[in-house]
């Protein structure tokens, strides 16, 4: 059995576990959100679409389907997940930006399409005005991993090897991804220069790190199946504190003072959506993210359920746009 086939089997197994968790979630959840008696939103019989910029089966899709189950109950409405993959989320983002600002089309946003890519290329929307933030839904670490064949066993080992003059490579799922940003921030703060090897997606990137063709990569928590199976070694997490998913991997900030990166997913509505509708959605999502069954389903994929006010979410995106613009300029990052 080839490595790629084994990884595909793991992904299929993970997806199956997620589906079973979502099935239990559908049966077990009981959510009630107190909405104003005069609220006209949502209208009975009008479905709400939650648009995802990635194919079914990944972490964003697991989150969207868990949230849709909860939101359907919370709002007494039919919430439908609509996958519109392509261009690292830009296609889905633009679709929602152009939708009617009535609360019936929502977007599950990621840092890529909202705070990173607009600094690297011209996108067909203004992420600061084209979308109305509703709430952050989950946070998660990225994890630095290496192949056991590499001999790199810690972030300190990686830095020492790069400073010795050896050619050190890192893989990413593509130019402009959060994985590239994590690695380039590592480069800048550690005073090293790992060589970037971009791939068209995380699966081929992980395949070549497992095989030892590339030294390291920064992955999302779904890589846990490979670290637990001994195919990869977790060297550190990007968050300020430790991660329960990777207990043996300390925060990278312990080796590189000031290093921190927290990945997230959040929900947004088209710009111009009435405040009353945004507030109704915010209350409902906040309630859903506190449900034990939702927390359990998301934790199985390495995500920590949370919530925020619309203003807090907007401030987070503003801060990150500035942060990534600065890194992109200093590291001379391009899409070429």
Steps between C-alpha positions, in 0.01 A plus 500: 500500500648836402550783750257722311238221510555454875462872559182503292371213711579697817318804364202280409505348850517843660214621282295194598561571869399861445178387327416268788564784743276731299226235489512475879503876518183522291320259732638626830503877476236717659563869448275795569597859433284774642422733209298819517131435459479757219790355298411437136819308439513223401176473310331159530583276207793710373825298504832645616809400300837466671759520221835320539795564269635145521386152390306270734697295752751750638505691827303797363229266375480314833457832680241627252284188531519498879406868508220448247339231716507727802389811316206319345374424850595835648324705232227248410615528140657276239874579495671345196875457446605598147854409390651737242869403484767669295768771505576449871155619603486808275218358285279435804586834659411695186174306466389602850618861458269526197202336675201689634582645845199339664659234722405205280848454348792466742870425455728278706816709474867415548813715532604413143221672311440772758837616633783342297418476129364858474857607588650283225269546205208702373178339618153588364375630836601723788529265800473795739164627367355223283423275795342558841672298775262293713719286729819301527392136533816300570871543560773244443878473499719428204760240580858480374577141394799318356567154364673268747746438213614864513667481839330826596346443844422851623461859389849563641640218282337658195646842574847356565496306174396807299766714668766241421462582133312184400213530253181464708167475318141547608185392318169684491161446341573791267611859477300732723382230739509525877765225495733721297436794730582285804828389345604846381425647842722223642774593250486869584500468878758221510734679259512208256386431143328169437429442130131492408360206299135584419250226408147500368340400827605366838480128414788497248700728730460258789579204275842641413579595860409148617726353230786730602516688168422825686621571853201658677156653460251696709171311498155530649398259782380234253865388485451339840422162337849503348678612818319239708590236242868593511508618138577858607651660810327802656769757582289786631169682483451856382271610781619686809403211728529121466249294302320201646502341153881502493610461864865436411532806278581820695402847379752619240514829690713323762777464240426822310382783730204686351391220269124442505237411243145387567293372210123555500172466314223759527162575348419815305200648318500725192594860573197711575308225681277671761647513849192331646554200272873485579423517873243220470752282318770585752285391795404178326856405403623582853240260639586226251873522577428434869314175436691197640426290192632770268810547713564124488461472122732794437758385756529171311633708207736704720279810516407694813147639491472866595305816415549875481307819444487632143724789606760264650506292182537813287788622718673161470486512120621861490795411722592196293482687169763739633708214644505297178558807282808577708630142480434477126691822441798411722529140376442596135221244469328473162262256330760411236 
